Amino acid sequence: AQLDTLDLVVLVALLVGSIAYFTKGSYWAVPKDPYASAATLNGAAKSGKTRDIVEKMEETNKNCVIFYGSQTGTAEDYASRLAKEGSQRFGLKTLVADIEDYDYENLDKFPEDKVAFFVLATYGEGEPTDNAVEFYQFFTGEDVAFESGASAEDKPLSSMKYVAFGLGNNTYEHYNAMVRQVDTALTKLGAQRIGTAGEGDDGAGTMEEDFLAWKEPMWAALSEAMDLQEREAVYEAVFSVVEDDEKSPEEESVYLGEPTASHREGSAKGPFSAHNPYIAPIVESSELFTVKDRNCLHMEINIAGSNLSYQTGDHVAIWPTNAGAEVDRFLEVFGIQEKRHSVINVKGIDVTAKVPIPTPTTYDAAVRYYMEVCAPVSRQFVSTLAPFAPDEESKTEIVRLGNDKDYFHEKITNQCFTIAQALQSITSKPFTAVPFSLLIEGINKLQPRYYSISSSSLVQKDKISITAVVESVRLPGATHIVKGVTTNYLLALKQKQNGDPSPDPHGLTYSIQGPRNKYDGIHVPVHVRHSNFKLPSDPSKPIIMVGPGTGVAPFRGFIQERAALAAKGEKVGTTLLFFGCRKSDEDFIYKDEFKTFQDQMGDSLKIITAFSREGSEKVYVQHRLKENAELVSELLKQKANFYVCGDAANMAREVNLVLGHIIADQRGLPAEKGEEMVKHMRSSGSYQEDVW
Ligand code: FAD
């Protein structure tokens, strides 16, 4: 049959419609809102945006790209700060880029008159962050293959200027390995580093000061290399924040705390991930111990029907809600409590600026669900508030705090103040002139916290257990007690669930029901992160576990699993646990459960305890390890896996040292040889750490 004109019009319209439908978001010239759909890994590729950074910089007229490799958001935050400073102080045209959103094969075409920054966190055992894995493999692999065919000998990156800053933790063996290795690789390929490769140390608690000390000489060197003129920094908002008085916060399009668009629409479905949490029911919660201000929680989170799965040794991430009392304080300090439920639209003023919070939202929801308002505050951020101080006196004080490191330390850092508390300590007047954009720029996104899953997936595949000690810390010199964001929220959920007389710990007033009551019935947003902390695949292999305090969490899962295997008649090797706490009758968590496991497993389960506050001297797990050198050495000879979980700063390091001594002593080897053997165990996977 022939097509008449009407058929043709209909057909063409259908064709155009379906092209538009199938290319939605990829070819339409609208900047992608990260919250418009559940963001995916490799977002740029999926949304059809260019992965060519050279082209992107050309198109958007930028001369400075700041790549970040970030796991928990800190490196991303530093990248944004560098971008802002580069633009405001030196007139650079900056672009912040997630390192996984671009290709690396064409970096040999990086123009001479531009600069690339690399802000790279090191994760775990000297590994790249998840978003930097490909980048890391590209530059540190055997052969770097550029699109142009240039080889390493050609010094293909000789036109590239770069700046590097690493975020690491000196309590880990491979301190700042990521930035060090990338720096070496880039230099080897001919790129010219400007300034030194900075290293921030989270372990020593000096990240912020390391950053501040590194950046000034770097800016001086960069100004010289690129002929930049420093000017007086004037604040330029990165985002426009517009109140929409017409819109009611009840309207469906407004985010009231939901993590993604599909959660807002009520259509959230899997796969659930770090970008799309599952709103999981907490089916059971209890306190493993309660003494004065210390509580330890045990919770069971149901993941049945979610398609989420876990394996023994994995981590679960909990997405917290800020305490109502802190939300109120913040809104009051900035004079926005009256209009807290006004709807705001947040947009990047520059097309490349990524809005870190979902929009439209309300001030209340932004502060309660999306911003890390309770974190320690940085000197640099406080000083950006000076021009907006309510009076001259407060302004002078803020300028002094910004310029004097020691004074800032004494007045703010030592007091463990959040941003709102810091400003309250300066004046009781509200800081109404501070643009909300500045707060979005300067305050991190509220981050999920990780917990080592304390159950076995073999025994309870649909229920994830967590074991969390409630953070309630009075740091020396501080006048108030720091209440951890997530753990106190969990405590409130536990109290609510159990009908406790005070479902409001410490007057923190959590919004337990969540946005639009979606967390009602005790739900919490979670995702699962797979880890390499794993039992040997052959259960007859012996294992040695060192896990004091909540460090025992994954080992409860390990023991649960081995007890179940033993009950099924499988041959299970010696299962040795070193556990430590303050007192046997106070904080010995899972004591009764361990007794039951011992009944099931007989002699093959051995638990050696260290109680630090029972005898005249403090005894820790590492002392017990030493006392049991012979047993440990014997098990290692039988190819035991060795596991450490818990405190990274002291315990894990000590245990590592002690194990080296044990191996050397027991085998009659020099001390260095013992250390070397532990290193070898680490690289072969028979020494595994899960520390924080
Ligand atoms: P946060 O609010 O994050 O505070 C944490 C600490 O930061 C405070 O104690 C304080 O020292 C400091 N701090 C916070 N605010 C301020 C301020 N304004 N000024 C000065 N200092 C401040 N924990 C467990 O209990 N069990 C586990 O099984 C477990 N497993 C983990 C596994 C991994 C892989 C990781 C990375 C961590 C794990 N943790 C575990 C730790 C957990 O993720 C959280 O860090 C911990 O529960 C505290 O979270 P929070 O939100 O309650 O405290």
XYZ file of C-alpha atoms and ligand atoms in Angstrom:
745
model
C 0.000 0.000 0.000
C 1.067 3.489 -0.687
C 1.602 5.948 2.109
C -0.465 9.039 1.854
C 0.688 12.398 3.268
C -1.059 11.961 6.589
C 0.595 8.567 7.134
C 3.940 10.145 6.377
C 3.392 12.972 8.829
C 2.375 10.481 11.503
C 5.368 8.266 10.770
C 7.834 11.137 10.851
C 6.311 12.408 14.085
C 6.607 8.919 15.600
C 10.199 8.613 14.457
C 11.178 12.007 15.861
C 9.334 11.152 19.050
C 11.109 7.876 19.529
C 14.527 9.330 18.716
C 13.810 12.007 21.288
C 12.671 9.355 23.743
C 15.629 7.035 23.306
C 18.227 9.790 23.334
C 16.631 11.608 26.205
C 19.276 13.196 28.344
C 22.076 12.269 25.975
C 21.685 14.708 23.107
C 19.417 17.292 24.566
C 21.370 20.323 25.488
C 20.335 20.431 29.109
C 22.922 19.978 31.822
C 22.236 16.720 33.578
C 20.880 17.071 37.056
C 22.650 14.408 39.107
C 19.454 13.832 41.016
C 17.165 13.689 37.986
C 17.625 9.954 37.929
C 19.592 7.559 40.049
C 23.094 8.599 39.041
C 25.162 5.811 37.635
C 28.820 5.099 37.759
C 30.558 6.459 34.719
C 27.861 9.105 34.566
C 29.430 11.002 31.682
C 29.565 7.994 29.412
C 26.016 7.015 30.194
C 24.627 10.492 29.667
C 26.427 10.813 26.340
C 28.531 13.779 27.489
C 31.994 14.063 26.054
C 34.711 12.051 27.724
C 37.343 14.186 26.024
C 38.649 16.656 28.589
C 40.640 18.651 26.038
C 37.477 19.183 24.006
C 35.409 19.900 27.099
C 37.826 22.602 28.291
C 37.887 24.156 24.846
C 34.088 24.161 24.599
C 33.522 25.623 28.045
C 36.452 28.050 27.805
C 38.364 26.663 30.788
C 42.090 26.699 31.380
C 42.243 24.673 34.582
C 40.749 21.262 35.248
C 40.704 19.861 38.767
C 40.314 16.113 38.728
C 39.390 14.369 41.919
C 39.695 10.750 43.009
C 37.434 10.619 46.031
C 35.851 7.900 48.143
C 34.140 9.695 50.980
C 33.849 13.142 49.436
C 36.840 14.826 51.088
C 39.037 14.904 47.977
C 36.071 16.190 45.997
C 35.618 18.926 48.558
C 39.287 19.969 48.335
C 39.004 19.966 44.546
C 36.045 22.362 44.714
C 37.900 24.607 47.107
C 40.926 24.772 44.832
C 38.661 25.560 41.896
C 37.021 28.395 43.740
C 40.258 29.848 44.985
C 41.906 29.549 41.574
C 39.042 31.398 40.021
C 38.541 34.083 42.656
C 42.161 34.853 43.512
C 43.882 34.197 40.206
C 41.193 34.490 37.551
C 41.669 30.900 36.403
C 38.737 29.418 34.537
C 38.276 26.273 36.532
C 36.386 23.061 36.005
C 36.020 20.362 38.673
C 35.925 16.867 37.199
C 35.265 13.407 38.541
C 38.291 11.528 37.274
C 36.199 8.632 35.994
C 34.147 10.879 33.744
C 36.989 11.385 31.254
C 39.339 9.366 29.058
C 43.081 9.461 29.527
C 44.271 8.311 26.085
C 44.345 11.839 24.727
C 46.018 13.637 27.601
C 49.127 13.921 25.430
C 47.154 16.623 23.608
C 46.683 18.644 26.777
C 47.400 22.272 25.798
C 50.472 24.056 27.075
C 48.582 27.129 28.289
C 46.315 25.115 30.619
C 46.846 23.207 33.829
C 45.486 19.969 35.276
C 45.166 19.431 39.033
C 44.986 15.933 40.507
C 43.468 15.716 43.980
C 43.724 12.055 44.845
C 42.813 10.143 47.962
C 44.471 6.848 48.789
C 42.096 4.174 49.950
C 42.638 1.054 52.054
C 45.926 -0.688 51.392
C 47.391 1.987 49.148
C 44.624 1.570 46.596
C 42.964 4.125 44.356
C 39.449 5.228 45.227
C 36.699 3.447 43.282
C 36.348 6.317 40.802
C 40.101 6.475 40.123
C 40.778 2.794 39.436
C 40.855 3.114 35.645
C 42.932 6.272 35.732
C 45.407 4.627 38.076
C 45.638 1.508 35.941
C 46.114 3.575 32.806
C 49.068 5.550 34.141
C 50.747 2.999 36.344
C 50.186 -0.059 34.156
C 52.893 -1.715 32.045
C 52.423 0.245 28.823
C 50.708 3.586 28.648
C 48.909 3.615 25.311
C 47.933 7.049 24.034
C 45.542 7.435 21.123
C 48.214 9.160 19.076
C 50.413 6.097 19.383
C 53.041 8.020 21.361
C 55.057 5.807 23.678
C 56.464 6.567 27.095
C 59.929 7.262 25.638
C 58.493 10.117 23.569
C 57.667 11.986 26.784
C 54.127 12.407 25.482
C 52.941 14.628 28.339
C 55.665 17.246 27.963
C 53.130 19.981 27.204
C 51.117 19.260 30.323
C 51.483 21.273 33.506
C 50.041 19.645 36.569
C 49.492 20.171 40.261
C 49.078 17.253 42.679
C 47.684 16.870 46.161
C 47.116 13.564 47.932
C 44.894 12.665 50.848
C 46.223 9.824 52.946
C 46.584 8.401 56.387
C 50.007 7.684 57.834
C 48.693 4.886 59.997
C 48.383 2.813 56.853
C 51.454 1.227 55.401
C 51.121 2.693 51.918
C 50.832 6.300 52.972
C 49.569 8.509 50.153
C 50.566 5.805 47.670
C 48.101 7.060 45.077
C 49.443 10.589 44.679
C 53.034 9.386 44.946
C 52.657 6.821 42.196
C 50.648 9.050 39.905
C 53.140 11.863 40.391
C 56.024 9.551 39.474
C 54.161 8.256 36.437
C 53.240 11.708 35.137
C 56.774 13.048 35.594
C 58.150 10.020 33.815
C 55.899 10.802 30.868
C 57.321 14.308 30.667
C 54.574 16.302 32.421
C 55.810 19.262 34.470
C 54.677 19.384 38.035
C 54.062 22.837 39.470
C 54.938 23.131 43.164
C 55.422 20.038 45.289
C 53.125 17.027 45.300
C 51.198 17.816 48.493
C 50.390 15.156 51.058
C 47.637 15.563 53.622
C 47.619 13.253 56.630
C 44.316 12.244 58.111
C 46.084 9.871 60.507
C 47.864 12.727 62.276
C 44.706 14.842 62.064
C 46.577 17.503 60.069
C 44.840 17.187 56.698
C 43.513 20.722 56.692
C 46.736 22.357 57.860
C 48.813 20.234 55.454
C 46.562 21.437 52.660
C 46.762 25.082 53.682
C 50.549 24.920 54.037
C 50.965 23.227 50.654
C 48.690 25.432 48.592
C 50.325 28.841 49.107
C 53.738 27.990 47.566
C 51.859 26.008 44.902
C 49.803 29.080 43.927
C 52.988 31.170 43.821
C 54.661 28.649 41.516
C 51.570 28.353 39.343
C 51.230 32.142 39.059
C 54.759 32.268 37.772
C 54.363 29.350 35.378
C 51.108 30.665 33.899
C 51.751 34.348 34.371
C 48.706 34.784 36.601
C 48.015 38.013 38.450
C 46.704 37.667 41.943
C 43.760 39.904 42.737
C 41.809 40.541 45.860
C 39.460 37.609 46.188
C 35.893 38.752 45.898
C 33.238 36.233 46.647
C 31.427 35.047 43.562
C 28.605 32.622 44.149
C 28.973 29.289 42.390
C 25.244 28.592 42.650
C 22.178 30.716 42.356
C 19.761 29.918 45.164
C 16.326 31.267 44.391
C 13.380 31.032 46.738
C 10.148 30.048 45.068
C 7.316 31.455 47.141
C 4.724 30.096 44.774
C 5.685 26.518 45.343
C 4.545 24.575 48.378
C 7.040 22.180 49.939
C 4.316 19.559 49.694
C 4.509 19.561 45.914
C 5.732 16.292 44.563
C 8.645 17.818 42.664
C 10.274 19.130 45.851
C 12.955 17.023 47.527
C 12.264 16.863 51.244
C 15.257 14.668 52.016
C 14.836 11.824 49.555
C 18.167 10.562 48.235
C 17.129 10.422 44.553
C 14.322 11.389 42.186
C 12.877 7.909 42.186
C 12.718 7.897 45.977
C 10.896 11.213 45.790
C 8.449 9.836 43.269
C 8.011 6.711 45.329
C 9.242 4.493 42.517
C 12.699 3.604 43.835
C 13.860 0.252 42.594
C 17.095 -1.657 42.326
C 19.846 -2.088 41.595
C 20.559 -0.327 44.860
C 24.004 1.165 45.130
C 26.085 4.000 46.535
C 24.015 6.299 44.297
C 20.648 4.749 45.020
C 20.191 3.506 48.590
C 17.572 0.991 49.660
C 15.185 2.181 52.360
C 15.557 -0.852 54.568
C 13.509 -1.832 57.600
C 15.408 -2.274 60.833
C 13.757 -5.410 62.153
C 15.503 -5.663 65.495
C 17.635 -3.384 67.577
C 19.159 -3.642 71.009
C 21.981 -2.409 73.161
C 24.861 -4.797 73.672
C 26.006 -2.729 76.616
C 25.177 0.587 78.217
C 27.485 2.228 80.703
C 27.162 5.856 81.610
C 27.642 7.644 78.299
C 28.732 4.602 76.314
C 26.277 2.497 74.349
C 26.873 -0.202 71.786
C 24.125 -1.040 69.340
C 23.246 -4.252 67.586
C 20.839 -3.917 64.689
C 19.327 -6.273 62.173
C 18.562 -4.733 58.794
C 16.275 -6.629 56.480
C 17.278 -6.671 52.808
C 14.840 -9.374 51.670
C 13.237 -8.537 48.337
C 15.617 -5.641 47.647
C 17.973 -7.551 45.370
C 20.759 -6.361 47.611
C 23.121 -9.101 48.623
C 26.158 -9.327 50.803
C 28.947 -11.687 51.618
C 30.416 -12.282 55.042
C 33.042 -9.560 55.612
C 31.341 -6.867 53.481
C 30.384 -3.384 54.669
C 26.981 -1.776 54.873
C 26.637 1.987 54.518
C 24.062 3.856 56.571
C 22.763 7.173 55.216
C 22.225 9.362 58.251
C 19.914 12.240 59.118
C 21.263 15.206 61.074
C 19.967 15.780 64.584
C 17.027 18.213 64.709
C 18.721 20.228 67.447
C 21.726 20.823 65.173
C 19.520 21.652 62.190
C 17.750 24.271 64.322
C 21.031 25.720 65.523
C 22.359 26.012 61.972
C 19.214 27.647 60.624
C 19.172 30.088 63.544
C 22.817 31.050 63.184
C 22.253 31.942 59.539
C 18.898 33.582 60.264
C 16.837 31.273 58.090
C 14.756 29.444 60.682
C 11.635 31.447 59.811
C 11.747 30.450 56.171
C 13.097 26.953 56.717
C 10.282 25.363 54.704
C 10.555 27.752 51.748
C 11.242 26.006 48.479
C 14.616 26.842 46.938
C 15.909 26.218 43.445
C 19.659 25.734 43.285
C 21.411 26.074 39.953
C 25.034 26.244 38.904
C 25.836 29.740 37.635
C 28.450 28.228 35.352
C 27.260 25.293 33.236
C 30.051 23.100 34.556
C 29.164 23.605 38.239
C 27.581 20.455 39.622
C 24.895 21.132 42.200
C 25.753 18.844 45.112
C 22.269 18.757 46.621
C 18.980 17.733 45.003
C 16.857 20.627 43.859
C 14.235 22.048 44.289
C 14.362 21.464 48.010
C 13.841 23.442 51.209
C 16.427 24.976 53.559
C 15.293 22.545 56.220
C 15.709 19.464 54.040
C 19.057 20.666 52.682
C 20.477 21.064 56.177
C 18.851 17.966 57.666
C 19.546 15.449 54.927
C 22.118 16.713 52.476
C 24.782 18.772 54.268
C 27.446 17.654 56.761
C 26.693 20.514 59.157
C 28.039 18.804 62.289
C 31.568 18.182 61.057
C 34.647 20.006 62.342
C 35.048 23.318 60.580
C 38.066 24.466 58.573
C 39.990 27.688 59.086
C 39.688 28.570 55.435
C 35.923 28.203 55.450
C 35.490 30.299 58.578
C 37.568 33.065 57.014
C 35.343 33.161 53.904
C 32.514 34.304 56.192
C 34.304 37.496 57.307
C 32.775 39.802 54.673
C 29.318 38.647 55.774
C 29.764 39.087 59.535
C 26.917 40.908 61.297
C 29.204 43.623 62.731
C 32.773 44.912 62.620
C 33.774 43.247 65.877
C 32.800 39.781 64.681
C 34.441 40.474 61.348
C 37.738 41.369 63.034
C 37.533 38.209 65.115
C 36.865 36.041 62.060
C 39.766 37.614 60.177
C 42.025 36.900 63.156
C 40.815 33.296 63.320
C 41.469 32.944 59.599
C 44.996 34.303 59.793
C 46.218 32.821 63.039
C 46.537 29.063 62.961
C 47.247 28.711 66.690
C 44.440 31.023 67.707
C 42.030 29.080 65.490
C 43.230 25.878 67.061
C 42.667 27.136 70.564
C 39.278 28.755 69.957
C 37.650 26.459 67.408
C 39.424 23.176 66.675
C 40.131 22.336 70.313
C 36.534 23.088 71.199
C 35.309 20.654 68.520
C 32.953 23.275 67.185
C 30.766 22.779 64.166
C 30.336 25.789 61.884
C 27.214 26.935 63.708
C 28.798 26.483 67.144
C 31.914 28.343 66.007
C 29.866 31.344 64.901
C 27.776 31.204 68.055
C 31.003 31.425 70.035
C 31.882 34.659 68.220
C 28.587 36.498 68.473
C 24.967 35.870 69.313
C 23.864 37.892 66.274
C 22.722 35.876 63.264
C 24.810 35.830 60.095
C 21.915 36.728 57.828
C 24.108 38.123 55.041
C 25.848 34.836 54.246
C 24.687 33.663 50.801
C 23.276 30.130 50.988
C 25.428 29.292 47.968
C 28.522 29.858 50.095
C 27.226 27.318 52.606
C 26.544 24.760 49.889
C 30.028 25.360 48.479
C 31.829 25.228 51.815
C 30.050 22.378 53.558
C 30.435 18.786 52.432
C 27.620 16.575 51.307
C 26.316 14.467 54.171
C 28.165 11.181 53.798
C 26.956 7.663 54.484
C 28.983 5.884 57.199
C 30.263 2.350 56.756
C 29.855 -0.547 59.161
C 31.521 -3.954 59.021
C 28.683 -6.412 58.676
C 28.594 -8.552 61.806
C 26.584 -11.472 60.430
C 27.271 -14.346 58.064
C 25.558 -14.329 54.688
C 25.503 -18.105 54.818
C 23.473 -18.061 58.017
C 21.233 -15.027 57.369
C 21.441 -13.965 53.755
C 18.533 -11.527 54.008
C 19.472 -9.878 57.260
C 22.481 -7.673 57.781
C 23.703 -7.225 61.346
C 25.654 -4.215 62.469
C 27.511 -3.545 65.671
C 28.070 0.129 66.320
C 29.365 1.976 69.304
C 27.549 5.279 69.821
C 30.000 8.147 69.373
C 29.832 10.401 72.362
C 33.236 11.937 72.760
C 34.577 14.605 75.040
C 37.865 15.573 73.536
C 40.491 17.012 75.886
C 40.030 20.756 76.292
C 36.555 20.840 74.769
C 33.634 22.009 76.819
C 30.962 20.082 75.009
C 30.530 16.451 74.017
C 30.664 15.573 70.322
C 27.724 13.384 69.401
C 28.398 11.293 66.298
C 25.887 11.961 63.528
C 25.002 8.445 62.441
C 25.379 6.478 65.631
C 23.189 8.832 67.657
C 20.589 8.721 64.894
C 20.727 4.912 65.096
C 20.387 5.126 68.862
C 17.247 7.235 68.429
C 15.845 4.641 66.008
C 16.602 1.887 68.471
C 14.892 3.777 71.290
C 11.848 4.443 69.155
C 11.641 0.829 68.046
C 11.842 -0.490 71.581
C 9.365 2.027 72.968
C 12.043 3.355 75.307
C 10.843 6.016 77.722
C 13.172 8.573 76.114
C 13.070 8.052 72.365
C 15.075 11.240 72.017
C 18.658 10.694 73.107
C 20.282 13.788 74.579
C 17.509 16.073 73.272
C 18.801 15.661 69.724
C 15.262 15.457 68.258
C 15.725 13.355 65.139
C 13.163 13.316 62.396
C 12.624 9.565 62.710
C 9.862 9.347 60.098
C 12.114 10.700 57.378
C 11.042 12.738 54.363
C 7.270 12.482 53.746
C 7.173 9.802 56.469
C 8.941 7.435 54.104
C 11.148 5.998 56.853
C 8.195 5.360 59.135
C 8.200 2.002 60.896
C 11.954 2.327 61.517
C 13.535 2.353 58.092
C 16.970 3.591 57.161
C 18.616 4.133 53.751
C 21.467 1.691 53.167
C 23.742 0.303 50.494
C 26.245 -2.528 50.557
C 29.923 -2.181 49.721
C 31.762 -5.342 48.845
C 35.123 -5.784 50.502
C 38.141 -8.028 50.164
C 37.998 -8.960 53.826
C 37.101 -12.585 53.349
C 37.250 -15.970 55.023
C 39.440 -18.558 53.297
C 37.438 -20.501 50.721
C 38.632 -23.698 52.383
C 37.066 -23.742 55.872
C 39.550 -26.343 57.130
C 42.234 -23.653 57.049
C 42.853 -22.143 60.487
C 42.163 -18.449 61.050
C 43.491 -15.945 63.567
C 41.369 -12.853 64.236
C 42.284 -9.785 66.226
C 39.277 -7.600 66.944
C 38.986 -5.532 70.106
C 35.830 -3.502 70.793
C 33.600 -3.095 67.759
C 36.518 -4.504 65.785
C 34.952 -7.850 66.623
C 32.014 -7.039 64.319
C 33.086 -8.939 61.191
C 34.482 -11.756 63.336
C 31.076 -12.407 64.831
C 30.046 -13.014 61.218
C 33.107 -15.204 60.573
C 32.455 -17.306 63.674
C 28.723 -17.559 62.941
C 29.639 -18.896 59.509
C 32.229 -21.407 60.699
C 29.901 -22.658 63.448
C 27.202 -23.238 60.816
C 29.661 -25.080 58.578
C 30.782 -27.230 61.514
C 27.135 -27.996 62.323
C 26.706 -29.183 58.732
C 29.548 -31.604 59.325
C 32.222 -29.743 57.397
C 35.774 -29.837 58.659
C 36.501 -26.444 60.149
C 40.034 -25.424 61.104
C 41.075 -23.744 64.322
C 39.266 -20.448 64.773
C 41.229 -18.209 67.095
C 39.891 -14.837 68.238
C 41.736 -12.203 70.240
C 39.136 -9.921 71.768
C 39.704 -6.959 74.027
C 37.568 -4.484 75.941
C 37.593 -2.578 79.228
C 35.973 -5.038 81.627
C 34.661 -8.579 81.308
C 31.350 -7.619 82.938
C 30.939 -4.293 81.183
C 31.626 -4.152 77.466
C 32.396 -7.751 76.505
C 30.012 -7.797 73.555
C 28.504 -11.067 72.271
C 29.890 -12.884 75.324
C 26.902 -15.248 75.598
C 26.749 -15.859 71.880
C 30.392 -16.791 71.827
C 29.705 -19.334 74.585
C 27.008 -20.928 72.422
C 29.363 -21.026 69.436
C 31.979 -22.639 71.660
C 29.479 -25.344 72.585
C 28.882 -25.962 68.880
C 32.482 -25.843 67.756
C 34.221 -27.351 70.758
C 37.949 -26.857 70.997
C 38.309 -25.570 67.481
C 37.031 -22.143 68.626
C 39.425 -20.388 70.961
C 38.744 -16.962 72.387
C 41.550 -15.136 74.122
C 40.526 -11.989 75.956
C 42.324 -8.854 77.131
C 40.578 -6.588 79.632
C 42.289 -3.253 79.867
C 40.726 -2.044 83.115
C 40.718 -5.102 85.316
C 44.239 -5.617 86.526
C 46.820 -3.160 87.777
C 48.249 -2.861 84.265
C 46.455 -2.237 81.033
C 46.353 -5.338 78.908
C 45.539 -5.111 75.220
C 45.069 -7.648 72.451
C 48.624 -7.159 71.194
C 49.959 -8.262 74.620
C 47.855 -11.410 74.462
C 49.060 -12.030 70.950
C 52.639 -11.921 72.164
C 51.907 -14.221 75.099
C 50.470 -16.732 72.655
C 53.357 -16.508 70.216
C 53.818 -20.248 69.975
C 50.202 -20.989 69.147
C 50.067 -18.156 66.615
C 53.262 -19.297 64.950
C 52.045 -22.883 64.809
C 48.791 -21.839 63.141
C 50.666 -19.680 60.645
C 52.744 -22.729 59.745
C 49.440 -24.459 59.021
C 48.718 -21.617 56.568
C 46.340 -19.709 58.805
C 44.868 -16.459 57.531
C 45.437 -13.528 59.880
C 42.782 -10.807 60.262
C 42.781 -7.475 62.072
C 39.740 -5.266 62.522
C 39.098 -2.032 64.397
C 41.211 0.938 65.372
C 43.635 1.891 62.611
C 45.572 4.493 64.551
C 47.150 2.358 67.257
C 45.941 -1.187 67.554
C 46.353 -2.336 63.955
C 49.844 -0.920 63.721
C 50.902 -2.534 67.018
C 49.466 -5.880 65.981
C 51.373 -5.702 62.719
C 54.631 -5.065 64.609
C 53.994 -7.785 67.184
C 53.248 -10.331 64.498
C 56.566 -9.520 62.809
C 58.360 -10.095 66.139
C 56.513 -13.365 66.729
C 57.472 -14.733 63.349
C 61.101 -13.670 63.755
C 61.399 -14.998 67.341
C 59.661 -18.275 66.755
C 61.611 -19.073 63.636
C 64.930 -17.729 64.857
C 65.108 -15.068 62.156
C 66.350 -11.476 62.265
C 63.637 -8.884 63.078
C 63.614 -7.431 59.534
C 62.860 -10.851 58.160
C 59.768 -11.089 60.402
C 58.567 -7.724 59.131
C 59.180 -8.791 55.579
C 57.164 -11.930 56.071
C 54.203 -9.921 57.359
C 54.485 -7.735 54.277
C 54.503 -10.821 52.148
C 51.422 -12.132 53.968
C 49.681 -8.846 53.203
C 50.442 -8.965 49.520
C 49.413 -12.594 49.223
C 46.125 -11.916 51.038
C 46.808 -14.025 54.116
C 47.041 -10.892 56.318
C 43.887 -8.840 55.933
C 42.844 -5.616 57.620
C 39.461 -3.982 58.057
C 40.371 -0.869 59.982
C 39.002 2.607 60.417
P 30.692 11.301 63.176
O 29.703 12.382 63.276
O 31.150 10.914 61.845
O 31.922 11.654 64.093
C 33.025 10.779 64.148
C 34.139 11.393 64.949
O 34.598 12.569 64.293
C 33.757 11.870 66.354
O 33.829 10.840 67.276
C 34.798 12.920 66.608
O 35.995 12.329 67.007
C 34.971 13.516 65.237
N 34.099 14.698 65.109
C 32.852 14.742 64.603
N 32.374 15.994 64.661
C 33.332 16.742 65.197
C 33.473 18.122 65.500
N 32.497 18.989 65.268
N 34.633 18.542 66.010
C 35.637 17.690 66.272
N 35.575 16.384 66.006
C 34.447 15.921 65.487
N 32.077 1.715 63.529
C 31.460 0.847 64.361
O 31.005 1.230 65.447
N 31.310 -0.481 64.012
C 31.777 -0.974 62.845
O 31.611 -2.160 62.564
C 32.438 -0.076 61.948
N 32.938 -0.508 60.770
C 33.563 0.361 59.935
C 34.071 -0.100 58.723
C 34.690 0.766 57.851
C 35.241 0.270 56.542
C 34.803 2.142 58.202
C 35.465 3.109 57.272
C 34.321 2.598 59.406
C 33.686 1.725 60.287
N 33.166 2.181 61.495
C 32.554 1.294 62.339
C 33.164 3.613 61.853
C 31.855 4.243 61.362
O 31.836 4.289 59.945
C 31.659 5.688 61.835
O 32.798 6.425 61.536
C 31.373 5.798 63.305
O 30.241 5.041 63.645
C 31.096 7.246 63.682
O 30.065 7.758 62.891
P 29.131 8.927 63.397
O 28.401 9.458 62.208
O 28.310 8.493 64.561
O 30.156 9.993 63.927
